[in-house]
mmCIF file of C-alpha atoms in Angstrom:
data_model
loop_
_atom_site.group_PDB
_atom_site.id
_atom_site.type_symbol
_atom_site.label_atom_id
_atom_site.label_comp_id
_atom_site.label_asym_id
_atom_site.label_seq_id
_atom_site.Cartn_x
_atom_site.Cartn_y
_atom_site.Cartn_z
ATOM 1 C CA MET A 1 -35.588 -35.910 -39.279
ATOM 2 C CA LYS A 2 -35.278 -35.542 -43.047
ATOM 3 C CA LYS A 3 -34.407 -31.990 -43.993
ATOM 4 C CA ASP A 4 -33.622 -30.920 -47.543
ATOM 5 C CA ASN A 5 -33.031 -34.612 -48.399
ATOM 6 C CA PHE A 6 -30.440 -34.743 -45.643
ATOM 7 C CA ILE A 7 -30.870 -36.795 -42.518
ATOM 8 C CA ASP A 8 -29.473 -35.343 -39.297
ATOM 9 C CA PRO A 9 -28.185 -37.509 -36.450
ATOM 10 C CA ILE A 10 -31.030 -39.239 -34.629
ATOM 11 C CA LEU A 11 -31.101 -40.315 -30.993
ATOM 12 C CA LEU A 12 -33.443 -43.218 -30.289
ATOM 13 C CA GLU A 13 -34.438 -44.441 -26.848
ATOM 14 C CA LYS A 14 -35.432 -48.072 -26.628
ATOM 15 C CA GLU A 15 -36.938 -50.067 -23.787
ATOM 16 C CA SER A 16 -34.829 -52.089 -21.399
ATOM 17 C CA PHE A 17 -36.064 -54.629 -18.881
ATOM 18 C CA ARG A 18 -34.574 -54.508 -15.378
ATOM 19 C CA ASP A 19 -34.961 -56.718 -12.368
ATOM 20 C CA GLU A 20 -32.874 -57.880 -9.392
ATOM 21 C CA ARG A 21 -30.570 -59.870 -11.729
ATOM 22 C CA GLY A 22 -29.668 -56.892 -13.942
ATOM 23 C CA PHE A 23 -31.177 -55.935 -17.272
ATOM 24 C CA PHE A 24 -32.007 -57.071 -20.794
ATOM 25 C CA LYS A 25 -32.156 -54.767 -23.801
ATOM 26 C CA GLU A 26 -32.148 -55.070 -27.535
ATOM 27 C CA THR A 27 -29.177 -53.229 -29.012
ATOM 28 C CA TYR A 28 -30.213 -53.397 -32.667
ATOM 29 C CA ARG A 29 -33.251 -54.215 -34.729
ATOM 30 C CA LYS A 30 -33.140 -53.518 -38.464
ATOM 31 C CA LYS A 31 -36.731 -52.264 -38.612
ATOM 32 C CA TRP A 32 -35.865 -49.399 -36.208
ATOM 33 C CA PHE A 33 -33.758 -47.909 -39.002
ATOM 34 C CA HIS A 34 -35.803 -48.942 -42.049
ATOM 35 C CA ASP A 35 -37.136 -45.450 -42.763
ATOM 36 C CA ILE A 36 -33.863 -43.754 -41.793
ATOM 37 C CA ASP A 37 -31.181 -45.872 -43.444
ATOM 38 C CA ASN A 38 -32.111 -49.219 -44.919
ATOM 39 C CA SER A 39 -28.458 -50.166 -45.418
ATOM 40 C CA ASP A 40 -27.029 -53.487 -44.509
ATOM 41 C CA PHE A 41 -24.797 -52.795 -41.551
ATOM 42 C CA VAL A 42 -21.777 -54.968 -42.291
ATOM 43 C CA GLN A 43 -19.325 -54.510 -39.428
ATOM 44 C CA ASP A 44 -19.542 -54.223 -35.645
ATOM 45 C CA ASN A 45 -16.839 -52.376 -33.703
ATOM 46 C CA LEU A 46 -16.170 -52.437 -29.969
ATOM 47 C CA SER A 47 -14.103 -49.867 -28.068
ATOM 48 C CA PHE A 48 -12.957 -50.251 -24.467
ATOM 49 C CA SER A 49 -11.349 -47.328 -22.624
ATOM 50 C CA LYS A 50 -9.793 -47.762 -19.174
ATOM 51 C CA LYS A 51 -9.440 -44.070 -18.294
ATOM 52 C CA ILE A 52 -11.676 -41.059 -17.978
ATOM 53 C CA GLY A 53 -10.719 -38.576 -20.685
ATOM 54 C CA THR A 54 -9.929 -41.035 -23.480
ATOM 55 C CA LEU A 55 -10.826 -39.169 -26.658
ATOM 56 C CA ARG A 56 -11.341 -41.146 -29.856
ATOM 57 C CA GLY A 57 -11.936 -39.001 -32.907
ATOM 58 C CA MET A 58 -12.725 -37.096 -34.992
ATOM 59 C CA HIS A 59 -12.982 -39.746 -37.745
ATOM 60 C CA LEU A 60 -14.814 -40.551 -40.953
ATOM 61 C CA GLN A 61 -14.140 -42.295 -44.251
ATOM 62 C CA LYS A 62 -14.032 -40.829 -47.755
ATOM 63 C CA LYS A 63 -16.430 -41.933 -50.486
ATOM 64 C CA PRO A 64 -16.923 -44.610 -51.733
ATOM 65 C CA PHE A 65 -16.134 -46.024 -48.272
ATOM 66 C CA ALA A 66 -18.223 -43.490 -46.312
ATOM 67 C CA GLN A 67 -20.058 -44.979 -43.336
ATOM 68 C CA SER A 68 -23.282 -44.493 -41.447
ATOM 69 C CA LYS A 69 -22.936 -45.549 -37.810
ATOM 70 C CA ILE A 70 -25.187 -46.790 -35.049
ATOM 71 C CA VAL A 71 -23.507 -46.017 -31.714
ATOM 72 C CA GLN A 72 -24.257 -47.238 -28.173
ATOM 73 C CA CYS A 73 -22.469 -46.997 -24.864
ATOM 74 C CA LEU A 74 -22.711 -50.411 -23.181
ATOM 75 C CA ASN A 75 -20.850 -49.550 -19.978
ATOM 76 C CA GLY A 76 -19.657 -46.254 -18.538
ATOM 77 C CA HIS A 77 -20.408 -42.824 -19.955
ATOM 78 C CA ILE A 78 -19.345 -40.885 -23.059
ATOM 79 C CA LEU A 79 -19.954 -37.561 -24.664
ATOM 80 C CA ASP A 80 -20.441 -38.515 -28.309
ATOM 81 C CA VAL A 81 -19.834 -35.723 -30.823
ATOM 82 C CA VAL A 82 -20.598 -35.552 -34.534
ATOM 83 C CA VAL A 83 -19.974 -32.725 -37.008
ATOM 84 C CA ASP A 84 -21.868 -32.302 -40.285
ATOM 85 C CA LEU A 85 -19.302 -32.130 -43.111
ATOM 86 C CA ARG A 86 -21.789 -32.330 -45.994
ATOM 87 C CA LYS A 87 -21.120 -29.071 -47.816
ATOM 88 C CA LYS A 88 -24.652 -28.823 -49.276
ATOM 89 C CA SER A 89 -26.347 -29.384 -45.929
ATOM 90 C CA LYS A 90 -27.963 -26.391 -44.257
ATOM 91 C CA ASN A 91 -26.261 -27.650 -41.083
ATOM 92 C CA TYR A 92 -22.759 -27.751 -42.605
ATOM 93 C CA LEU A 93 -20.152 -27.569 -39.789
ATOM 94 C CA LYS A 94 -22.816 -27.816 -37.074
ATOM 95 C CA ASN A 95 -21.770 -30.086 -34.230
ATOM 96 C CA TYR A 96 -24.087 -32.240 -32.149
ATOM 97 C CA SER A 97 -23.257 -33.685 -28.717
ATOM 98 C CA TYR A 98 -24.957 -36.587 -26.953
ATOM 99 C CA ASN A 99 -24.452 -38.035 -23.472
ATOM 100 C CA LEU A 100 -24.611 -41.804 -23.772
ATOM 101 C CA LYS A 101 -24.463 -44.040 -20.700
ATOM 102 C CA GLY A 102 -24.351 -47.792 -20.312
ATOM 103 C CA GLU A 103 -27.293 -47.661 -17.900
ATOM 104 C CA ASP A 104 -29.450 -45.937 -20.533
ATOM 105 C CA ASN A 105 -30.778 -47.455 -23.705
ATOM 106 C CA PHE A 106 -30.019 -44.647 -26.134
ATOM 107 C CA ILE A 107 -28.952 -45.515 -29.655
ATOM 108 C CA LEU A 108 -27.379 -42.829 -31.850
ATOM 109 C CA TYR A 109 -27.671 -42.962 -35.629
ATOM 110 C CA VAL A 110 -24.921 -40.994 -37.438
ATOM 111 C CA PRO A 111 -25.385 -40.523 -41.215
ATOM 112 C CA GLU A 112 -22.600 -40.632 -43.774
ATOM 113 C CA GLY A 113 -20.707 -37.356 -44.095
ATOM 114 C CA PHE A 114 -20.330 -36.689 -40.365
ATOM 115 C CA ALA A 115 -17.052 -36.669 -38.458
ATOM 116 C CA HIS A 116 -17.496 -38.749 -35.320
ATOM 117 C CA GLY A 117 -15.711 -38.965 -31.987
ATOM 118 C CA PHE A 118 -16.283 -39.423 -28.293
ATOM 119 C CA ILE A 119 -14.653 -38.811 -24.945
ATOM 120 C CA THR A 120 -15.019 -41.107 -21.948
ATOM 121 C CA LEU A 121 -16.457 -39.620 -18.770
ATOM 122 C CA GLU A 122 -16.158 -42.782 -16.636
ATOM 123 C CA LYS A 123 -13.496 -45.449 -16.215
ATOM 124 C CA ASN A 124 -13.913 -48.774 -18.008
ATOM 125 C CA THR A 125 -16.200 -47.461 -20.722
ATOM 126 C CA LEU A 126 -17.384 -49.825 -23.441
ATOM 127 C CA VAL A 127 -18.800 -48.474 -26.724
ATOM 128 C CA THR A 128 -20.130 -50.423 -29.682
ATOM 129 C CA TYR A 129 -20.982 -49.195 -33.126
ATOM 130 C CA LYS A 130 -22.284 -50.778 -36.294
ATOM 131 C CA VAL A 131 -21.221 -49.422 -39.690
ATOM 132 C CA ASN A 132 -22.719 -49.858 -43.133
ATOM 133 C CA ASN A 133 -19.352 -50.014 -44.937
ATOM 134 C CA TYR A 134 -16.141 -51.836 -44.116
ATOM 135 C CA TYR A 135 -13.181 -50.086 -42.527
ATOM 136 C CA SER A 136 -10.742 -48.871 -45.170
ATOM 137 C CA PRO A 137 -7.446 -47.566 -43.729
ATOM 138 C CA LYS A 138 -6.527 -45.723 -46.929
ATOM 139 C CA ASN A 139 -9.894 -43.921 -46.930
ATOM 140 C CA GLU A 140 -9.980 -43.046 -43.240
ATOM 141 C CA ILE A 141 -9.794 -39.376 -42.327
ATOM 142 C CA SER A 142 -8.762 -38.078 -38.929
ATOM 143 C CA ILE A 143 -9.442 -34.430 -38.138
ATOM 144 C CA SER A 144 -7.991 -32.552 -35.190
ATOM 145 C CA TRP A 145 -10.308 -32.857 -32.196
ATOM 146 C CA LYS A 146 -9.605 -29.204 -31.370
ATOM 147 C CA ASP A 147 -10.050 -27.755 -34.865
ATOM 148 C CA PRO A 148 -11.585 -24.289 -34.326
ATOM 149 C CA VAL A 149 -13.700 -24.610 -37.492
ATOM 150 C CA MET A 150 -15.615 -27.518 -35.936
ATOM 151 C CA ASN A 151 -15.974 -25.532 -32.684
ATOM 152 C CA ILE A 152 -16.461 -28.536 -30.396
ATOM 153 C CA THR A 153 -16.720 -27.914 -26.662
ATOM 154 C CA TRP A 154 -15.152 -30.869 -24.866
ATOM 155 C CA PRO A 155 -16.002 -31.332 -21.165
ATOM 156 C CA LEU A 156 -12.376 -31.856 -20.068
ATOM 157 C CA THR A 157 -9.218 -29.793 -20.433
ATOM 158 C CA GLU A 158 -6.427 -30.727 -22.811
ATOM 159 C CA ASP A 159 -4.313 -31.894 -19.841
ATOM 160 C CA GLU A 160 -7.070 -34.345 -18.822
ATOM 161 C CA ILE A 161 -7.415 -35.902 -22.294
ATOM 162 C CA THR A 162 -5.651 -39.037 -23.562
ATOM 163 C CA LEU A 163 -5.273 -39.415 -27.336
ATOM 164 C CA ALA A 164 -3.841 -41.952 -29.771
ATOM 165 C CA ASP A 165 -0.972 -40.609 -31.894
ATOM 166 C CA LYS A 166 -3.182 -40.459 -35.003
ATOM 167 C CA ASP A 167 -5.650 -38.203 -33.152
ATOM 168 C CA LEU A 168 -2.975 -36.142 -31.429
ATOM 169 C CA ASN A 169 -1.346 -35.399 -34.796
ATOM 170 C CA ALA A 170 -4.487 -35.219 -36.950
ATOM 171 C CA PRO A 171 -4.588 -32.344 -39.442
ATOM 172 C CA SER A 172 -7.202 -29.608 -39.404
ATOM 173 C CA LEU A 173 -10.357 -29.822 -41.478
ATOM 174 C CA ASP A 174 -9.091 -27.366 -44.103
ATOM 175 C CA GLU A 175 -6.184 -29.733 -44.876
ATOM 176 C CA HIS A 176 -8.628 -32.343 -46.190
ATOM 177 C CA ASN A 177 -10.440 -32.408 -49.524
ATOM 178 C CA LEU A 178 -13.821 -33.852 -48.548
ATOM 179 C CA ASN A 179 -16.492 -34.634 -51.127
ATOM 180 C CA PHE A 180 -19.696 -34.985 -49.126
#
């Protein structure tokens, strides 16, 4: 987990309890993250996407508003992608991809300094994520989801993807001055 004083993304699998009524699962417990990131997570975000192929990302915030995230898919299915943008990390520019499904109980921890995004692979997908710093519009960075430097392989073609204007028009990584 810890490498050269840098923490990589961590995928945790937690227990869920199922019966004929449905299921129960814990979605967060502070002690799960105590040795990873003992921050106070201060904001919860919820994203609902109606269509398959909704791509949200790639986003992060500049210091001093950088954020760690704890991500879960509550319903549906996403491919969650993060890219290490910490210049001193031995994994600088490495991307990581995770399949997260509402029926699973996987929880993804994303450290500060990673661009983050996801694409929906099922209709009516619901994603939640906790952050350890408040959203700051003036410190938000959007990077082109198809930037060749980040080298992300998305599971759908460009024609199958739906983007918000800010993501459709996001600049490339080299147009940003990041200080991670």
